[in-house]
CSV table of N, CA and C in Angstrom, one decimal:
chain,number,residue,atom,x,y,z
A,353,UNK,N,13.2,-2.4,20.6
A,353,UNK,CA,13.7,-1.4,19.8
A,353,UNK,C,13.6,0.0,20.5
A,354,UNK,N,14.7,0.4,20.5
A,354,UNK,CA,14.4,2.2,21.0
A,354,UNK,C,13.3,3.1,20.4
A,355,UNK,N,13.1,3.7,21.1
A,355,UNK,CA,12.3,4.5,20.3
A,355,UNK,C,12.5,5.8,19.7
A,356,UNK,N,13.9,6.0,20.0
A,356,UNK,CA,14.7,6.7,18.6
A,356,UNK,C,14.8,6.1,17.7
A,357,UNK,N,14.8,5.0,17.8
A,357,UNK,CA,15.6,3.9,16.2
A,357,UNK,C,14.5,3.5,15.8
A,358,UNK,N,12.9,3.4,16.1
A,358,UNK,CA,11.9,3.0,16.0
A,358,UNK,C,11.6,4.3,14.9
A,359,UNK,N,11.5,5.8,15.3
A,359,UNK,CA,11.0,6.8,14.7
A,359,UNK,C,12.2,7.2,13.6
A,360,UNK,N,13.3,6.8,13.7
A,360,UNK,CA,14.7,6.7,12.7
A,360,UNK,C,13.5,5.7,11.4
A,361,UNK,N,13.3,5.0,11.9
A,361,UNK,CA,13.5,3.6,10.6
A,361,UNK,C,11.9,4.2,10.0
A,362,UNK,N,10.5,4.7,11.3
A,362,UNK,CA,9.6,4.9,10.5
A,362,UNK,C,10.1,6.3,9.5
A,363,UNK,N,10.7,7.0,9.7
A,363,UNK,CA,11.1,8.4,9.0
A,363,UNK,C,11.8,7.8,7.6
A,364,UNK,N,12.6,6.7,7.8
A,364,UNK,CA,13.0,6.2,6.4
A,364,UNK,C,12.2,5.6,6.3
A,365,UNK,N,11.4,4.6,6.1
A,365,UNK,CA,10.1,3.9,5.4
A,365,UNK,C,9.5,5.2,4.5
A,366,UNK,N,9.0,6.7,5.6
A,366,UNK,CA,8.2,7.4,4.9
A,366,UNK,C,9.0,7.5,3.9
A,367,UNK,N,10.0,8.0,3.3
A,367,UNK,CA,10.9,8.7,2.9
A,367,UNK,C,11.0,7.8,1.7
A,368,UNK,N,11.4,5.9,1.8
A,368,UNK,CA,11.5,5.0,0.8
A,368,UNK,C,10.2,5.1,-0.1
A,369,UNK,N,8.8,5.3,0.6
A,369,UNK,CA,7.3,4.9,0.0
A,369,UNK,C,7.7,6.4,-0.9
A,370,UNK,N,7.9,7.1,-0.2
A,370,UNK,CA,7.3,8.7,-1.1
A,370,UNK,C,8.5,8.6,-2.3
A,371,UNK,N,9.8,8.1,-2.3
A,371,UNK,CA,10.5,7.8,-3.5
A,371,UNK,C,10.0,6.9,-4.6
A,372,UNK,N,9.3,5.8,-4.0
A,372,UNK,CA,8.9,5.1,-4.8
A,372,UNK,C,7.1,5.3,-5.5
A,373,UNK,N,6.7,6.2,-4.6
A,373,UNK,CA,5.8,6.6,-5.4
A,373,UNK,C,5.7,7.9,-6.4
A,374,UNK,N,7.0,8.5,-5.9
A,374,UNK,CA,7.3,9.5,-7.5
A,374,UNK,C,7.8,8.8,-8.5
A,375,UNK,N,8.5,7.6,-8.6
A,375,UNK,CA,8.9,6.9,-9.5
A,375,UNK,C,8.1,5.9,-10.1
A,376,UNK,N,6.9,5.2,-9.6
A,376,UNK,CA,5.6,5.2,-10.0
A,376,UNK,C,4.8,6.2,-10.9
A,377,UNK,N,4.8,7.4,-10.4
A,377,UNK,CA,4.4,8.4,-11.0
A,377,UNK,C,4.7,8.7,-12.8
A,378,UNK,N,5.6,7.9,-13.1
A,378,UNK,CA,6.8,7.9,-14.4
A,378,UNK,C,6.4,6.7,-15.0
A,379,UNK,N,5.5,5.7,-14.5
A,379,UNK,CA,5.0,4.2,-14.8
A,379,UNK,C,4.0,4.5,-15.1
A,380,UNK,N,3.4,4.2,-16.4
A,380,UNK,CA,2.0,4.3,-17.1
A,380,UNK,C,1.5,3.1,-17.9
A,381,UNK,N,0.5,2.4,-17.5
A,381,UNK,CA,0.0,1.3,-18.1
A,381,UNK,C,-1.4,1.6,-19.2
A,382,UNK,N,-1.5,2.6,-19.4
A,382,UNK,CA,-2.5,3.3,-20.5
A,382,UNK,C,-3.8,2.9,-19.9
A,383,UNK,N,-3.8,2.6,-18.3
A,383,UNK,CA,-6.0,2.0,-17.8
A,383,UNK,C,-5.3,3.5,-17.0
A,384,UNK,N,-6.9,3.9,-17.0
A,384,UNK,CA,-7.1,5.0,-16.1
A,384,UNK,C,-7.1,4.1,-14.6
A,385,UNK,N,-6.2,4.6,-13.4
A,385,UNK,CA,-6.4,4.6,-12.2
A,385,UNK,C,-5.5,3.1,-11.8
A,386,UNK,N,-4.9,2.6,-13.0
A,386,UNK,CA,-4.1,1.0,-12.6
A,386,UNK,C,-2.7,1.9,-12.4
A,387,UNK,N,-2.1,1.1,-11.3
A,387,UNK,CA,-0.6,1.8,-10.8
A,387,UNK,C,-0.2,0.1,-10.2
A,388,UNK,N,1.2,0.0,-10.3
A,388,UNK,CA,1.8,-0.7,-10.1
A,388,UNK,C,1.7,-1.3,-8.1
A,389,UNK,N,1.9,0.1,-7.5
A,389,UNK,CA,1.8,0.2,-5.9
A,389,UNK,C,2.4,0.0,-4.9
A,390,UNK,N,4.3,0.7,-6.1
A,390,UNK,CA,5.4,0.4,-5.3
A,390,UNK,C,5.8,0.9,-4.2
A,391,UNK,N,5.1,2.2,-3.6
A,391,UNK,CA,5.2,2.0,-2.2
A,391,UNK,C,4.7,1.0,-1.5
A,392,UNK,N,3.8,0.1,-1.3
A,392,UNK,CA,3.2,-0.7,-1.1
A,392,UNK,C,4.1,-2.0,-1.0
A,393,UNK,N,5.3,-2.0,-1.2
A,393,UNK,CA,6.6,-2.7,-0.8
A,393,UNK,C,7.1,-2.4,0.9
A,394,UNK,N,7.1,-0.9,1.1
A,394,UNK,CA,7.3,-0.5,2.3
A,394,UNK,C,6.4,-1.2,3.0
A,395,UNK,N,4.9,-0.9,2.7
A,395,UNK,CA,4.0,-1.1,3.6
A,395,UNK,C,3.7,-2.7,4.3
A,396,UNK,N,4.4,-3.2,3.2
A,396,UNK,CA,4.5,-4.9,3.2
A,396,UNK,C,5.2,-5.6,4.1
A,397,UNK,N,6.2,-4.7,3.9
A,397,UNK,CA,7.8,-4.7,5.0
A,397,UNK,C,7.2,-4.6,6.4
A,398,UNK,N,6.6,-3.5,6.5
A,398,UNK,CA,6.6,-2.8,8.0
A,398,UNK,C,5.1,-3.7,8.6
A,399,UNK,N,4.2,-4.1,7.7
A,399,UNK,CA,3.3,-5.2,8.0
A,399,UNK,C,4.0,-6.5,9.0
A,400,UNK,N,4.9,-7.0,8.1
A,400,UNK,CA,5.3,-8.1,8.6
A,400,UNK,C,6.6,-7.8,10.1
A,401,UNK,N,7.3,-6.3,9.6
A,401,UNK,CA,8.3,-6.3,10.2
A,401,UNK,C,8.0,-5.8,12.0
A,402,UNK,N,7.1,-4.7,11.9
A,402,UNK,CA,6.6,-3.8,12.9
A,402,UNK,C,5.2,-4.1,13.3
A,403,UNK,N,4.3,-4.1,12.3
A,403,UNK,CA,3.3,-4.5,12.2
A,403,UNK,C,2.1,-3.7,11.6
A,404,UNK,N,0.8,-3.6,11.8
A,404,UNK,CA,-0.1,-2.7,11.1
A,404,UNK,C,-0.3,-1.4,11.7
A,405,UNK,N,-0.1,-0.9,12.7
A,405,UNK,CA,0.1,0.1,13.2
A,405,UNK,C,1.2,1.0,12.6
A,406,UNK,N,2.5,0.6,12.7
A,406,UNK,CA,3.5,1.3,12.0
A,406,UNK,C,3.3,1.5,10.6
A,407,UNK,N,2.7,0.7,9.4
A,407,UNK,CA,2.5,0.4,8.5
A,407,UNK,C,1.2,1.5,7.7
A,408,UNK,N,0.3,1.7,8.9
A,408,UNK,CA,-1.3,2.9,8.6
A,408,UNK,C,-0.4,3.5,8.5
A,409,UNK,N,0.5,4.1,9.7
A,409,UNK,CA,1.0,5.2,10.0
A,409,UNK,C,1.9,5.7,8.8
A,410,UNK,N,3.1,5.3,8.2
A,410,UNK,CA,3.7,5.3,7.4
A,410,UNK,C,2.8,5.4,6.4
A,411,UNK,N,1.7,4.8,5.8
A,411,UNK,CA,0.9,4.4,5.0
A,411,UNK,C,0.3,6.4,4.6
A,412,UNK,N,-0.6,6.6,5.9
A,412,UNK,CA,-1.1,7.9,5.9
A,412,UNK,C,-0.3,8.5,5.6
A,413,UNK,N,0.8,8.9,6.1
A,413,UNK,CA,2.1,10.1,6.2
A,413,UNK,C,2.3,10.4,4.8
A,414,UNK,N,3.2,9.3,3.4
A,414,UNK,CA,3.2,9.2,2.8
A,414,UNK,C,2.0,9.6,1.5
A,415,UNK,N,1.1,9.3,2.2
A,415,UNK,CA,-0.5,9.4,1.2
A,415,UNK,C,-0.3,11.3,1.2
A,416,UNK,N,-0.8,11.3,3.3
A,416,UNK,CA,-0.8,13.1,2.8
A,416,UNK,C,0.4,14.0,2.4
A,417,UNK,N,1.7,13.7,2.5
A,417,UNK,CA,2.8,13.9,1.8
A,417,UNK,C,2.8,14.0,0.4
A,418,UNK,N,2.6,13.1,-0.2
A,418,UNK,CA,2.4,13.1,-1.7
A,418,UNK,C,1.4,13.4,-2.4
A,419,UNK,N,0.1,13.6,-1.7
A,419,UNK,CA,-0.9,14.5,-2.2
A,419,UNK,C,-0.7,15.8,-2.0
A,420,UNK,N,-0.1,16.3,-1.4
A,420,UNK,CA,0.7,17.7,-1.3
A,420,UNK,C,1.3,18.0,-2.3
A,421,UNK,N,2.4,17.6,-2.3
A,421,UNK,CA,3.8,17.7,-3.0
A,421,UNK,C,3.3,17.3,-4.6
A,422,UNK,N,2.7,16.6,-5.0
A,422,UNK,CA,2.4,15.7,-6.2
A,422,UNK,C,0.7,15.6,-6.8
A,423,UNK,N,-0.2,16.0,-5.4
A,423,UNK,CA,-1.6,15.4,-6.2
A,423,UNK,C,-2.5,16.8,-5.7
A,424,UNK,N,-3.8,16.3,-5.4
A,424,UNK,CA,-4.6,17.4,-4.9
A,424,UNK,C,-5.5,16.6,-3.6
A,425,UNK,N,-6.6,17.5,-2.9
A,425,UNK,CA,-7.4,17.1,-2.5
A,425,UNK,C,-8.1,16.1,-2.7
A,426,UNK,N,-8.5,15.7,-3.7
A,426,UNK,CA,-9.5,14.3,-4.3
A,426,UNK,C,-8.2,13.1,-4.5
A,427,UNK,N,-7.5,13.8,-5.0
A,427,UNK,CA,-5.9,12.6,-5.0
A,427,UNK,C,-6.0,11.9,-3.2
A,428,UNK,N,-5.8,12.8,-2.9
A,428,UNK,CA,-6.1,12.3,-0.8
A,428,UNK,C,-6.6,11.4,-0.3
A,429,UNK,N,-8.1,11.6,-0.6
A,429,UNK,CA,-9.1,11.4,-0.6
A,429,UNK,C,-9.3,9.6,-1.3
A,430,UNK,N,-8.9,9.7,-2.2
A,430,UNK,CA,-8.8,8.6,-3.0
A,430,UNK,C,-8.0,7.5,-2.3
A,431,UNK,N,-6.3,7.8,-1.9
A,431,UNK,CA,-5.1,7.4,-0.9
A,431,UNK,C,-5.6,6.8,-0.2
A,432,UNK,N,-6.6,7.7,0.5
A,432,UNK,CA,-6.5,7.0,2.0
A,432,UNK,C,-7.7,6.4,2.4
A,433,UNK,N,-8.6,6.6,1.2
A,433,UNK,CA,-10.0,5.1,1.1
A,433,UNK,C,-9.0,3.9,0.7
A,434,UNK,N,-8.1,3.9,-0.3
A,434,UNK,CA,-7.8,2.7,-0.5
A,434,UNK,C,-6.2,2.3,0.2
A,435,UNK,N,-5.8,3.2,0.8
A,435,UNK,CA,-5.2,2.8,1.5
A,435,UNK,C,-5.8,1.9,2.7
A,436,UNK,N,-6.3,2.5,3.7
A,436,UNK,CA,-7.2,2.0,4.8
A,436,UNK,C,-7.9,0.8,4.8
A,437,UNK,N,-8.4,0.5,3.7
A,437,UNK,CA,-9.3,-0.8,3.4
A,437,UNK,C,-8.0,-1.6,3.2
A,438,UNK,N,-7.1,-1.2,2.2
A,438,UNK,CA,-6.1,-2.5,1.8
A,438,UNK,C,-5.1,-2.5,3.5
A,439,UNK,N,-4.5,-1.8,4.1
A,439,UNK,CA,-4.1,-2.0,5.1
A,439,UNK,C,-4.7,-3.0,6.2
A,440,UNK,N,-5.9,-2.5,6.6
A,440,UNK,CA,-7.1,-3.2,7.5
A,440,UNK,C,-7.1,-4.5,6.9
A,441,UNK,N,-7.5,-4.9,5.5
A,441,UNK,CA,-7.7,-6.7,5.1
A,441,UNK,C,-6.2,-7.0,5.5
A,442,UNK,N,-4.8,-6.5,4.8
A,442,UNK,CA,-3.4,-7.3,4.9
A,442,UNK,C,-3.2,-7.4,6.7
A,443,UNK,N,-4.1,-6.6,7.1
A,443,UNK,CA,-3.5,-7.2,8.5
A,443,UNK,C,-4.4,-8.5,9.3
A,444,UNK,N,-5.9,-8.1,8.4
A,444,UNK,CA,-6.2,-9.5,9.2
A,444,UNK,C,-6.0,-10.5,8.6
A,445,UNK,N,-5.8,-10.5,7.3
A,445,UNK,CA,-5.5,-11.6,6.9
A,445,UNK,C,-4.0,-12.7,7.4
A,446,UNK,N,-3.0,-11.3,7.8
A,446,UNK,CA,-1.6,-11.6,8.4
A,446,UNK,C,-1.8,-12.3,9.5
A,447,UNK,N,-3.1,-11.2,10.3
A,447,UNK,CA,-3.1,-12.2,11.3
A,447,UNK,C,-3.5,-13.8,11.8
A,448,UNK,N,-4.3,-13.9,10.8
A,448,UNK,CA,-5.1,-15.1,10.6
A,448,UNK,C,-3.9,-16.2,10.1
A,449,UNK,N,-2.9,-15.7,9.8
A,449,UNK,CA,-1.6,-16.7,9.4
A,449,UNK,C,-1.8,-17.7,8.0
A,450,UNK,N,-3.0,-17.8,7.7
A,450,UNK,CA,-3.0,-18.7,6.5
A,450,UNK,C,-2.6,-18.3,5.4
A,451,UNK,N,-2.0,-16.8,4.8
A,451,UNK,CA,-1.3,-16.5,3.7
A,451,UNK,C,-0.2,-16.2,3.9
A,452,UNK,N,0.6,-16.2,2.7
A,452,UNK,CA,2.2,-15.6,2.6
A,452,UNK,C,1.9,-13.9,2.3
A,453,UNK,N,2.7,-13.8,2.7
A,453,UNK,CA,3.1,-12.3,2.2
A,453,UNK,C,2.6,-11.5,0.8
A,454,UNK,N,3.3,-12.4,-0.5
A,454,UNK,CA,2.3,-12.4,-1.1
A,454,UNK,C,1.0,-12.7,-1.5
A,455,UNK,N,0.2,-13.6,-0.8
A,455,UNK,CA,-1.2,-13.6,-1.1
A,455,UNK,C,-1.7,-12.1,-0.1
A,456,UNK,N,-1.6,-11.8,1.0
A,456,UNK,CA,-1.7,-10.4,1.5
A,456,UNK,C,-1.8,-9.4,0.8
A,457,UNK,N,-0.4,-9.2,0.0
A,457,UNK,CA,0.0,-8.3,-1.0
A,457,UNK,C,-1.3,-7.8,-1.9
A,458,UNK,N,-1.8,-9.3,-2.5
A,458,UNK,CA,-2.8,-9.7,-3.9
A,458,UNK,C,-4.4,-9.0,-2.7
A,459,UNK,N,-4.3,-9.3,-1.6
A,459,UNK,CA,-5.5,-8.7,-1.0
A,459,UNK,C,-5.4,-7.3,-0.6
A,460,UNK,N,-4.5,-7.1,-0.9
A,460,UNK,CA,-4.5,-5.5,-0.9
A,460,UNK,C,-4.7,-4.5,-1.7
A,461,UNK,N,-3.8,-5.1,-3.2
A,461,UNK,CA,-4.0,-4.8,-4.2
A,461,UNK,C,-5.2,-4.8,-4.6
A,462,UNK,N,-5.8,-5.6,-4.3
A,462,UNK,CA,-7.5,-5.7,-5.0
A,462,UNK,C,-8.6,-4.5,-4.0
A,463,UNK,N,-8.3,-4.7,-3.0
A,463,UNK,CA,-8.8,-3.5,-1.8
A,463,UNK,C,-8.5,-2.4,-2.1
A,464,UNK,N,-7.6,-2.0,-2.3
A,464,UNK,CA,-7.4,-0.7,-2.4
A,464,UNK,C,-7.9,-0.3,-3.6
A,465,UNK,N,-8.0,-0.8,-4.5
A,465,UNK,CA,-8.7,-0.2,-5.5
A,465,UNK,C,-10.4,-0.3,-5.3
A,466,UNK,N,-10.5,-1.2,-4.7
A,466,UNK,CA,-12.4,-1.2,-3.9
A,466,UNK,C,-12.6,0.3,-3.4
A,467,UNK,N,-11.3,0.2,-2.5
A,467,UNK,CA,-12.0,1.6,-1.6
A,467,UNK,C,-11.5,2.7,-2.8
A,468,UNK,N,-10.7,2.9,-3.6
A,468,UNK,CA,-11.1,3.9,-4.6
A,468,UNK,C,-12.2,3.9,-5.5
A,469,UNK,N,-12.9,2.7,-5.6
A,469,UNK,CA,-14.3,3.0,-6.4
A,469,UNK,C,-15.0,3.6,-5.2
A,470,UNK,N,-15.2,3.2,-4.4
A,470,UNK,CA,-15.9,3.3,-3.4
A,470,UNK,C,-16.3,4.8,-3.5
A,471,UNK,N,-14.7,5.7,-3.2
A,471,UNK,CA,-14.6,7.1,-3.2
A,471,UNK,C,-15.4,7.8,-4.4
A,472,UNK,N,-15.0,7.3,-5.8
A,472,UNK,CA,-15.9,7.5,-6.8
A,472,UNK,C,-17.0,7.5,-6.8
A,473,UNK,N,-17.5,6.5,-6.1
A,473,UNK,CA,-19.0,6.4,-6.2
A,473,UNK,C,-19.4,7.5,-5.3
A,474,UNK,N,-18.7,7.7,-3.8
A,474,UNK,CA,-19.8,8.5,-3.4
A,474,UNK,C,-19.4,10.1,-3.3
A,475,UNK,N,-18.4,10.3,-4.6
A,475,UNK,CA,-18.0,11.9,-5.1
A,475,UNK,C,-19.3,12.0,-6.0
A,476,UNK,N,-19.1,11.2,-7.1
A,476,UNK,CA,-19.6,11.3,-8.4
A,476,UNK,C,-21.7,10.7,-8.1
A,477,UNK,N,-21.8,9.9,-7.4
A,477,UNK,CA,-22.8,9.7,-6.9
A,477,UNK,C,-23.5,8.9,-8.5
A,478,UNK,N,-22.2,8.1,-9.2
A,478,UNK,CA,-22.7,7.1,-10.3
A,478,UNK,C,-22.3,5.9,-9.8
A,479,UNK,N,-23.2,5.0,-9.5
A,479,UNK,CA,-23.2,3.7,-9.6
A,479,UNK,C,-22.2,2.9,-10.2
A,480,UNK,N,-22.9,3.6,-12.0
A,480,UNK,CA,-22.2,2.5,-12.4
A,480,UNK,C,-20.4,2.8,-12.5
A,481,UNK,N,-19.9,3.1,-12.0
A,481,UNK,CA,-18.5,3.2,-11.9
A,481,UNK,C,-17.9,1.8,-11.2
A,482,UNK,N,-18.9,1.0,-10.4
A,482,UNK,CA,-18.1,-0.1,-10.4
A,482,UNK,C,-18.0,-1.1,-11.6
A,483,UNK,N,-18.7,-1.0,-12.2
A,483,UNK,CA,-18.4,-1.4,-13.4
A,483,UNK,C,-17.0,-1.6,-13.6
A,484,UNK,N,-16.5,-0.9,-13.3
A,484,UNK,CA,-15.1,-0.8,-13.8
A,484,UNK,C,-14.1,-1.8,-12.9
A,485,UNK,N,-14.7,-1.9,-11.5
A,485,UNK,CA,-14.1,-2.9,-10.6
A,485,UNK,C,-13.6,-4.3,-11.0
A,486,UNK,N,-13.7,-4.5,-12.1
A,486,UNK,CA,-13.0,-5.7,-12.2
A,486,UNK,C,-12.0,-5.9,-13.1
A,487,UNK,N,-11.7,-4.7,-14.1
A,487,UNK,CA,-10.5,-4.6,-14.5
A,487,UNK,C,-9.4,-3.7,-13.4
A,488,UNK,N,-10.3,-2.9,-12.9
A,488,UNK,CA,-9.1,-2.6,-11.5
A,488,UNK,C,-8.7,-4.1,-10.5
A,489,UNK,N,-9.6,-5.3,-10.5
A,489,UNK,CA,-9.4,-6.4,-9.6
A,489,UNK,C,-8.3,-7.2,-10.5
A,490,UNK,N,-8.2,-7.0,-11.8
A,490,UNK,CA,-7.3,-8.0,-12.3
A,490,UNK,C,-6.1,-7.2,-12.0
A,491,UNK,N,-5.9,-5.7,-12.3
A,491,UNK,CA,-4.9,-4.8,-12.1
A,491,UNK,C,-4.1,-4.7,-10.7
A,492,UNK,N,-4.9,-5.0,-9.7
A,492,UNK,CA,-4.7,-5.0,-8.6
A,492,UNK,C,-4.2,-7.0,-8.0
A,493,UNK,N,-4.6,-7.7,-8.8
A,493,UNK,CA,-4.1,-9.0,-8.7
A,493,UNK,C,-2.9,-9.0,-9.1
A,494,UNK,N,-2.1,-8.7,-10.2
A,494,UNK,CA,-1.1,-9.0,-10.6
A,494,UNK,C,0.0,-7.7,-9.8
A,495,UNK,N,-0.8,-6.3,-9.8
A,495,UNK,CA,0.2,-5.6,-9.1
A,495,UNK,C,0.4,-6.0,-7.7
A,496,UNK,N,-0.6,-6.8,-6.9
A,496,UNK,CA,-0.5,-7.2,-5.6
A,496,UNK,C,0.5,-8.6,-5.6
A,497,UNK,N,0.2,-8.9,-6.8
A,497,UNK,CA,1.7,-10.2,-6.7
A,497,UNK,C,3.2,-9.6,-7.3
A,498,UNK,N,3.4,-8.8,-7.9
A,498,UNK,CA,4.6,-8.0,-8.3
A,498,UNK,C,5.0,-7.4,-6.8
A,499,UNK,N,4.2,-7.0,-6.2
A,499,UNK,CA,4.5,-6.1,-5.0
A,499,UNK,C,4.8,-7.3,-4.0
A,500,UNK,N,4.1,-8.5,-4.1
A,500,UNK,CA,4.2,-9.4,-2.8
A,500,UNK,C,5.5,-10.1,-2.8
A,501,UNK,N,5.9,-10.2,-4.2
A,501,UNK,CA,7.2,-10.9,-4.3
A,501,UNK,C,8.2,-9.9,-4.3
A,502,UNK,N,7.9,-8.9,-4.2
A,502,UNK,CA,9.2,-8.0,-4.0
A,502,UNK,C,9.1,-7.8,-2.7
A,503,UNK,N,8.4,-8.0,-1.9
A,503,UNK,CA,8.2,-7.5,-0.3
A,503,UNK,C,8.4,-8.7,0.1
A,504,UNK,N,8.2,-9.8,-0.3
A,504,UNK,CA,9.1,-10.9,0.6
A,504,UNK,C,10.8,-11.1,0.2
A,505,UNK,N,11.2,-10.5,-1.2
A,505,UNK,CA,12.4,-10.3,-1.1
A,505,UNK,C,13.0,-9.5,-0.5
A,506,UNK,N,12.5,-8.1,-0.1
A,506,UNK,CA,12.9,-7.9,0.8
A,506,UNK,C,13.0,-8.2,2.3
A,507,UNK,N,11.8,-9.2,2.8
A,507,UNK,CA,12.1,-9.0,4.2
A,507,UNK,C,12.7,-10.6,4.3
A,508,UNK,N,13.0,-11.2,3.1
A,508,UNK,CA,13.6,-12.8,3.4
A,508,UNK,C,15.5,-11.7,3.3
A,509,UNK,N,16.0,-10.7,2.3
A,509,UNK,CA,17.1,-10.3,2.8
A,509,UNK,C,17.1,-9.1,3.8
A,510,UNK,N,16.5,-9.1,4.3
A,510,UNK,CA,17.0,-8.3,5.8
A,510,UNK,C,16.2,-9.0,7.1
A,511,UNK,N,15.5,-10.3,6.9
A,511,UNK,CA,15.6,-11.3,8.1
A,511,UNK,C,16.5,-11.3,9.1
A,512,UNK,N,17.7,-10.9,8.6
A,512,UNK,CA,18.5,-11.1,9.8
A,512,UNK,C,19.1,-9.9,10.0
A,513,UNK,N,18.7,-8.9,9.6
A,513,UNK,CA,18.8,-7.4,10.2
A,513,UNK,C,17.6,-7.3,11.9
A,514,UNK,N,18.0,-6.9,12.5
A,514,UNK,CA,17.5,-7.0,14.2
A,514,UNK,C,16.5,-6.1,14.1
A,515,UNK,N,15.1,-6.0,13.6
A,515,UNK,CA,14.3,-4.8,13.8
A,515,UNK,C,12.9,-5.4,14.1
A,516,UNK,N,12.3,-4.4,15.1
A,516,UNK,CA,11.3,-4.6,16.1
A,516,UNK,C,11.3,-5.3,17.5
């Protein structure tokens, strides 16, 4: 791939995640801190498509883009603990080959909300806040499987689009 058409396609990924996470923004499931993690379609794509490199990258851009535009400092902060952790497992797990797309997905979903307790815990400096980790693990199961099947629908129809 060129590397005009390489920085073309990451510039639209940023652009797809930050749509889809304003439109998220409009989705409310009444749990504090459960989100569906429809950018997290992009990042699924560019996992499998580009790989984990392109995928952080996109991943970060988006995070501090929309903490700007949309959240604050602690919002950031939060992004990119759980982004980082869920990126780092979907890739070794990718690499290890023994899951689909979505079981990755479902390991992400559940990570990424680890590393946002994580962040909690060591803002607030309360323990028991993981307490709460396991209704974000069920939250994160089912939005990691909504997201995994939508990220292999997309990359089962653009399989035969020529990228990477």
């Amino acid at each position: 791939m060129k590397k005009i058409n390489k920085i073309a396609l990451l510039g639209m990924t940023v652009a797809a995640a930050m749509i889809l996470s304003y439109v998220e923004s409009f989705i409310s499931f009444g749990v504090p801190g459960l989100k569906v993690g429809l950018p997290n379609i992009v990042i699924v794509f560019l996992i499998y498509k580009l790989g984990w490199g392109e995928a952080a990258a996109v991943s970060f851009v988006r995070c501090v883009l929309t903490s700007l535009l949309f959240g604050s400092v602690m919002s950031l902060a939060y992004s990119l603990a759980g982004a980082a952790l869920s990126i780092t497992v979907m890739a070794v797990l990718k690499k290890w080959d023994k899951f689909s797309s979505v079981g990755v997905s479902i390991a992400g979903g559940i990570t990424h909300n680890a590393g946002q307790i994580i962040v909690a815990i060591l803002v607030t400096g309360v323990e028991e806040i993981a307490y709460y980790m396991p209704v974000l693990a069920v939250g994160g199961t089912v939005a990691g499987l909504v997201i995994g099947v939508a990220g292999a629908l997309v990359l089962k129809r653009l399989e035969k689009v020529k990228i990477g």
